[in-house]
Short mmCIF file of N, CA and C in Angstrom, two decimals:
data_model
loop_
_atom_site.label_atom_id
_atom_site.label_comp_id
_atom_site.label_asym_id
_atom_site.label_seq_id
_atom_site.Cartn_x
_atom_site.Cartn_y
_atom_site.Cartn_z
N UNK A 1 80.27 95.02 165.22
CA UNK A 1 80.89 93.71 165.15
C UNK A 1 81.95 93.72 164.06
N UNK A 2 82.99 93.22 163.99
CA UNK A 2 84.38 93.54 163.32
C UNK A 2 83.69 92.80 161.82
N UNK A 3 84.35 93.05 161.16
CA UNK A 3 84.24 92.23 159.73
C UNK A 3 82.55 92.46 159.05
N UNK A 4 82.24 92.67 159.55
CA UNK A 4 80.62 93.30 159.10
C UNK A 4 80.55 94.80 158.04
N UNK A 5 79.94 94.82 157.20
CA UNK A 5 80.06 96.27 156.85
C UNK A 5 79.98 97.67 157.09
N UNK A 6 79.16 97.89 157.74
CA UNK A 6 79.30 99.31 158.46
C UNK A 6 80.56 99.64 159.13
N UNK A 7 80.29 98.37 160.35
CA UNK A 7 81.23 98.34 161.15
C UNK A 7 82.49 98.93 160.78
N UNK A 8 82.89 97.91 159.40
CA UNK A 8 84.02 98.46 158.76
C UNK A 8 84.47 100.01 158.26
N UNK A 9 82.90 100.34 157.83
CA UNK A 9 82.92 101.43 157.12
C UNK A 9 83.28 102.29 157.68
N UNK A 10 82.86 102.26 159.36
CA UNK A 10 82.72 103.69 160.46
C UNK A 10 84.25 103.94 160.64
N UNK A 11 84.90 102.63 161.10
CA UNK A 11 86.16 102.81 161.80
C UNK A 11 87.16 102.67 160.43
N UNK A 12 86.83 102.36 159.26
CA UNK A 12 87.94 102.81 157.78
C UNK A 12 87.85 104.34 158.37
N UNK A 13 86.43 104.84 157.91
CA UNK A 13 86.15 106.55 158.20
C UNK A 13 87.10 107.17 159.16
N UNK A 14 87.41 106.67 160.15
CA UNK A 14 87.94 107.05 161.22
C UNK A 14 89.93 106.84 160.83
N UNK A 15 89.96 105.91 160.73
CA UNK A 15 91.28 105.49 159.93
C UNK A 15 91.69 106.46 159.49
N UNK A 16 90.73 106.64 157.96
CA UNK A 16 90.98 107.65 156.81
C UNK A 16 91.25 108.96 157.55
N UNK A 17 90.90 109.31 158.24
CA UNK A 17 90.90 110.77 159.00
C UNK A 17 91.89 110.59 160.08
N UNK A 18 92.54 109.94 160.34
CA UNK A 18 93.18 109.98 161.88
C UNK A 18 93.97 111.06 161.31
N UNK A 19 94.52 111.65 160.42
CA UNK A 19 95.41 112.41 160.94
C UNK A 19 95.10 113.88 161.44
N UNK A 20 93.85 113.95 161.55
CA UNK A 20 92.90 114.96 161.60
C UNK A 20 92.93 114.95 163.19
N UNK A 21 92.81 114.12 163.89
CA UNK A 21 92.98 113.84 165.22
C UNK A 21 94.27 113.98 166.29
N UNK A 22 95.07 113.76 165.25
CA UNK A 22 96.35 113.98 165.65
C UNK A 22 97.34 115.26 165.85
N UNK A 23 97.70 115.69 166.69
CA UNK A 23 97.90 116.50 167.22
C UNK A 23 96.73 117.61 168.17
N UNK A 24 95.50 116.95 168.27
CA UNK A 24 94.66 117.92 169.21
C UNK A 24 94.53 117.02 170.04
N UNK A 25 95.51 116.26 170.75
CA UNK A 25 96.03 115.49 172.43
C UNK A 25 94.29 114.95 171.96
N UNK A 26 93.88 114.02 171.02
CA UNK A 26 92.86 113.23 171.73
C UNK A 26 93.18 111.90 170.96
N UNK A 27 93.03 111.03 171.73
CA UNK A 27 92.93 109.53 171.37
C UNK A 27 91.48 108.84 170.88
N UNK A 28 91.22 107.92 169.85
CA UNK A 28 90.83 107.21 168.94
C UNK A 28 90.47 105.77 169.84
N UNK A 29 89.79 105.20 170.10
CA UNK A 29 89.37 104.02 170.10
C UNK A 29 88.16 103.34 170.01
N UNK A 30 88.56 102.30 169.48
CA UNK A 30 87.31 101.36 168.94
C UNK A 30 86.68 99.96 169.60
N UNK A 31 85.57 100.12 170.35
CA UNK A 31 85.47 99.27 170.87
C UNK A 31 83.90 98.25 170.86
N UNK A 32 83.99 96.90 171.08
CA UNK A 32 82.87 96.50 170.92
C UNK A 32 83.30 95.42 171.23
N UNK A 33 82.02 93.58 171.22
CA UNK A 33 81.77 93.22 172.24
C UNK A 33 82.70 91.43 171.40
N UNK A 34 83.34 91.89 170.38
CA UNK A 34 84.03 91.09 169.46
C UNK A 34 85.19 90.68 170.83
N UNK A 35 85.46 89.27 170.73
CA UNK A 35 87.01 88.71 171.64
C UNK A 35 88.17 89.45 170.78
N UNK A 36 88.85 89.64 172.20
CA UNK A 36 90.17 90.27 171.88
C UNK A 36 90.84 89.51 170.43
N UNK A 37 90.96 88.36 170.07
CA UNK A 37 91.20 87.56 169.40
C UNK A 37 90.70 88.21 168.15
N UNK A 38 89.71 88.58 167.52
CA UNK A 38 88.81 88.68 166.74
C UNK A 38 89.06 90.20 165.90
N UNK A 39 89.24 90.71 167.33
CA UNK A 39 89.83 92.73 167.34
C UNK A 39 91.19 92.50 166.85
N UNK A 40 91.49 91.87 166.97
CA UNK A 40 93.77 91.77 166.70
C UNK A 40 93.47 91.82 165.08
N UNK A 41 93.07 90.60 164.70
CA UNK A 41 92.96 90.40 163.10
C UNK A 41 92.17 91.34 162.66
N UNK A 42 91.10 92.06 162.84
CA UNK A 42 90.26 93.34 162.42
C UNK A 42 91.13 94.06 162.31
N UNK A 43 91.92 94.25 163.16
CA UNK A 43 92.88 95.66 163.54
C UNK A 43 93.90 95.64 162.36
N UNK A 44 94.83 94.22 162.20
CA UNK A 44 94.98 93.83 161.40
C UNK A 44 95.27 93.67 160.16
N UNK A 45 94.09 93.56 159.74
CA UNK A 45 93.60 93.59 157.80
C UNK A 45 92.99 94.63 157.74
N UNK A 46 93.13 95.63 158.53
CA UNK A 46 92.35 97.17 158.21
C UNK A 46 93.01 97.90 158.36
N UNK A 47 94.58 97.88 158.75
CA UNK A 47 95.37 98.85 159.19
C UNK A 47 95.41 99.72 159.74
N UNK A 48 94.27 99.90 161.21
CA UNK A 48 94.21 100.64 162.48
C UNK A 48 95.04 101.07 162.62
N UNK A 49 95.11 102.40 163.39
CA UNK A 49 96.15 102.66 164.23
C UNK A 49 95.60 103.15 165.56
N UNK A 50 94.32 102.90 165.79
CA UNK A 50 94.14 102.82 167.02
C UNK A 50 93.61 101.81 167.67
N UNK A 51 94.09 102.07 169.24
CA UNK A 51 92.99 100.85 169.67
C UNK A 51 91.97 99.60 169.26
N UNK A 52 91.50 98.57 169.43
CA UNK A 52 90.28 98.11 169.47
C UNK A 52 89.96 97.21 170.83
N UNK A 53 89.21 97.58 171.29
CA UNK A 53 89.20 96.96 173.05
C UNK A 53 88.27 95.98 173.09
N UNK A 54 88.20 95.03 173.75
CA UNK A 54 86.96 94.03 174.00
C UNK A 54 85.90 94.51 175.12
N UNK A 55 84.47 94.76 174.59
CA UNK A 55 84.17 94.66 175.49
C UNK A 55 83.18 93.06 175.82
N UNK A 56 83.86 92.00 175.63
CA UNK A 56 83.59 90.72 175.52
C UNK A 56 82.15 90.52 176.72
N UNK A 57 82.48 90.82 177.96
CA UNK A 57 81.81 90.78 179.08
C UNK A 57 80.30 91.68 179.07
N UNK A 58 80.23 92.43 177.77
CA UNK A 58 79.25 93.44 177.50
C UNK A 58 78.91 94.69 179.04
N UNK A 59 79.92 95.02 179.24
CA UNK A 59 79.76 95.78 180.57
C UNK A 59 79.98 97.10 180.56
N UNK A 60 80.61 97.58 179.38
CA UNK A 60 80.75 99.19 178.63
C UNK A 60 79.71 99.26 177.80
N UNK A 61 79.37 98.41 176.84
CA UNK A 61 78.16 99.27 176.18
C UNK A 61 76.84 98.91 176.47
N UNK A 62 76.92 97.97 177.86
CA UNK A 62 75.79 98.18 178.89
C UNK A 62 75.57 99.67 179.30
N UNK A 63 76.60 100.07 179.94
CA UNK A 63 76.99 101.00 180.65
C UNK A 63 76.85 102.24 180.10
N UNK A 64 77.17 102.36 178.88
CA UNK A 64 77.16 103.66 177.98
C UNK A 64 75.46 103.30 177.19
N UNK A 65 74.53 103.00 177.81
CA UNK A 65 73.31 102.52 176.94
C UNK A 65 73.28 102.13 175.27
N UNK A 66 74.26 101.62 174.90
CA UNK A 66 74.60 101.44 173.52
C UNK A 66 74.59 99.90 173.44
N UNK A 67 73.79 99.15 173.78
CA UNK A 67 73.29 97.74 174.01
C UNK A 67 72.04 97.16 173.29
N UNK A 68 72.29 96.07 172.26
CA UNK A 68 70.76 95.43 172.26
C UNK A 68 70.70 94.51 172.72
N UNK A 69 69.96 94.11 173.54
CA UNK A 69 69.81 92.68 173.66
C UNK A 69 69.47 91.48 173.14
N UNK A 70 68.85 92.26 171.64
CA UNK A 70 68.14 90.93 171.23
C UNK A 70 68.70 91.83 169.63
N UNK A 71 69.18 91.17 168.58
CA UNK A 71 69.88 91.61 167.69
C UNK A 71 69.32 91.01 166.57
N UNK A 72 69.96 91.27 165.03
CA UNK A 72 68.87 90.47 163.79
C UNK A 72 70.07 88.93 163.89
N UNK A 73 69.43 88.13 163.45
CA UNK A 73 69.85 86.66 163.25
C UNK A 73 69.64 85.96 164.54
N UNK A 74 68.74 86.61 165.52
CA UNK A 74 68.71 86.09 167.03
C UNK A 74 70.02 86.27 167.61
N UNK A 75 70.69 87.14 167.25
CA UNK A 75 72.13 87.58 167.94
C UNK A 75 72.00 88.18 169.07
N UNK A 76 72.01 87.89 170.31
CA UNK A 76 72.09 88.02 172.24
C UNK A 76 73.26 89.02 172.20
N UNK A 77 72.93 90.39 172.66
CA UNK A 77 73.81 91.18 173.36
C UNK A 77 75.04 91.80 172.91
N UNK A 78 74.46 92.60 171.40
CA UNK A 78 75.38 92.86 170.43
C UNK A 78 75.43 94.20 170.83
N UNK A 79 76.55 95.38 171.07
CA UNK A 79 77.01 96.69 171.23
C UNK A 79 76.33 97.68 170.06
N UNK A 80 75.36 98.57 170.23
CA UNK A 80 74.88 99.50 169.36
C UNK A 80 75.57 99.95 168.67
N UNK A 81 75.66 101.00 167.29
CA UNK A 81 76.86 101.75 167.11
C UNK A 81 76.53 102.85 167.75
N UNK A 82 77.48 103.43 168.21
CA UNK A 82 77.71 105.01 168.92
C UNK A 82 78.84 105.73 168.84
N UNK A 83 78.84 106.54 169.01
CA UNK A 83 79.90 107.78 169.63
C UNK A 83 80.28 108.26 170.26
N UNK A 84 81.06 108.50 171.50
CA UNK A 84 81.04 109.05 172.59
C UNK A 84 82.66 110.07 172.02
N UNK A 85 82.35 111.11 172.95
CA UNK A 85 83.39 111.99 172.85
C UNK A 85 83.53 112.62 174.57
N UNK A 86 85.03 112.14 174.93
CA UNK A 86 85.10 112.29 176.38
C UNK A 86 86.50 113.32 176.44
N UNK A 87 85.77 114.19 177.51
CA UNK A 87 86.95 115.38 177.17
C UNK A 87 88.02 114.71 178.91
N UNK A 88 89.20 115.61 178.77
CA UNK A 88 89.68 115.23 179.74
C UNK A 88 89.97 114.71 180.96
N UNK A 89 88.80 115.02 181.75
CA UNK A 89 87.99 114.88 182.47
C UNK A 89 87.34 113.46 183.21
N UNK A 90 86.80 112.71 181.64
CA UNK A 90 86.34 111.93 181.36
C UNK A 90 84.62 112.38 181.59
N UNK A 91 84.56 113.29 181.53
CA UNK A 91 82.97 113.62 181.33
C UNK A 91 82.58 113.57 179.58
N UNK A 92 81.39 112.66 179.30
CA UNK A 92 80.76 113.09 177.89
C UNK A 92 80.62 114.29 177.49
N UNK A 93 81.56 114.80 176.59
CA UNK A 93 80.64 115.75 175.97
C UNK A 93 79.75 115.93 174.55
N UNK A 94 79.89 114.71 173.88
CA UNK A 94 79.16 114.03 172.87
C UNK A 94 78.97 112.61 172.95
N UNK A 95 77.50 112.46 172.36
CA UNK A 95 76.85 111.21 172.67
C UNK A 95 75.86 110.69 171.52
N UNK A 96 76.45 109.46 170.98
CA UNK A 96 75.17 109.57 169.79
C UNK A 96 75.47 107.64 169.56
N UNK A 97 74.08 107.51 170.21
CA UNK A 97 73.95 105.81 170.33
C UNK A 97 72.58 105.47 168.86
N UNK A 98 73.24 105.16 168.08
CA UNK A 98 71.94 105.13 167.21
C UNK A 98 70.97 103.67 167.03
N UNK A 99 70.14 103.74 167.10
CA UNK A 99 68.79 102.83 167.19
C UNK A 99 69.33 101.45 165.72
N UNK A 100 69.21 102.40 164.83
CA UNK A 100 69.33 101.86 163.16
C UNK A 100 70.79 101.38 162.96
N UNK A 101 71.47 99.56 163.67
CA UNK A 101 72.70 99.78 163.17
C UNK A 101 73.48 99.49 161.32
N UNK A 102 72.20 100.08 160.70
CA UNK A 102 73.12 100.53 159.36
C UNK A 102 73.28 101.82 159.02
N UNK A 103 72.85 103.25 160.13
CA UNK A 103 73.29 104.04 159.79
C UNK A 103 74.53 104.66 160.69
N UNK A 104 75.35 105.73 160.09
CA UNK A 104 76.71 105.64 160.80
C UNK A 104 75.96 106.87 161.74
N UNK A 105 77.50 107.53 162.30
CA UNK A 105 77.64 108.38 163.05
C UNK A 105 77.61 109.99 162.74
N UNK A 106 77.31 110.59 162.89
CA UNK A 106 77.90 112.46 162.33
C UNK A 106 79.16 112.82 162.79
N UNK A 107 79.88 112.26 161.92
CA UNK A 107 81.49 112.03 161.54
C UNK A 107 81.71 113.71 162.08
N UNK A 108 80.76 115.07 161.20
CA UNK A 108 80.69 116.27 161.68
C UNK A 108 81.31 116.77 163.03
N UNK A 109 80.24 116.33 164.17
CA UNK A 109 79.31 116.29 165.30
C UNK A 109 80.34 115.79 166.43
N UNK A 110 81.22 114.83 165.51
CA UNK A 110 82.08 114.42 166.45
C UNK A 110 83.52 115.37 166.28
N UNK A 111 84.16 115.61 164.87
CA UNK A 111 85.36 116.39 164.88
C UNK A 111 84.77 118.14 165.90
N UNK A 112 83.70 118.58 165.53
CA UNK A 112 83.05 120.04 165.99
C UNK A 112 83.58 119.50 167.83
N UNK A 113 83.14 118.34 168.49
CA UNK A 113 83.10 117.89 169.98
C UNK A 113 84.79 118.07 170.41
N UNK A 114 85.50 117.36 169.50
CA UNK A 114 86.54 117.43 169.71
C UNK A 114 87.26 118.97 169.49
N UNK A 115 87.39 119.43 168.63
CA UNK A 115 87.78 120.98 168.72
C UNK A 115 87.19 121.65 169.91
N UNK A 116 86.16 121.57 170.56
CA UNK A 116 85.72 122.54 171.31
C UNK A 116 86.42 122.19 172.97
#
């Protein structure tokens, strides 16, 4: 969820590193279940340079099993944090939906996915 801390933390992380990404032809995006509205100003006051997509309708991180349904504060149908790494193809070849959303991702796990 945008403006939250982790949240922030994962995709600064990602920020901080884009240039690490750049030039091995793969694209960056950030997505979750925040209104487009909500993603603009995140994007914003954090100085993205990639993407942030809505998935408002909750129908991607249905889809990618990265879904809770029942969230802390009685929050309905909040997007897990995860990782996905999709090679050309569009087949996964990394996948990491984590249970605990205050811990991040293997920042590692994902640059190793992408090189290969």
């Amino acid at each position: 969820m945008a403006f939250t801390g982790v949240c922030t933390a994962q995709l600064c992380t990602m920020r901080d590193s884009f240039g690490y990404y750049e030039g091995m032809n793969a694209a960056v995006v950030g997505i979750s279940v925040d209104s487009p509205f909500t993603l603009a100003k995140f994007k914003e006051d954090q100085a993205y340079q990639f993407p942030l997509l809505s998935d408002f309708n909750k129908e991607i991180s249905q889809a990618y099993g990265a879904f809770y349904e029942d969230f802390v504060f009685n929050l309905k149908g909040v997007s897990k944090r995860a990782a996905f790494v999709l090679n050309e193809e569009g087949k996964i070849i990394h996948s990491e939906v984590l249970e605990d959303a205050g811990n991040m991702p293997d920042f590692d796990a994902i640059k190793k996915a992408v090189e290969a």
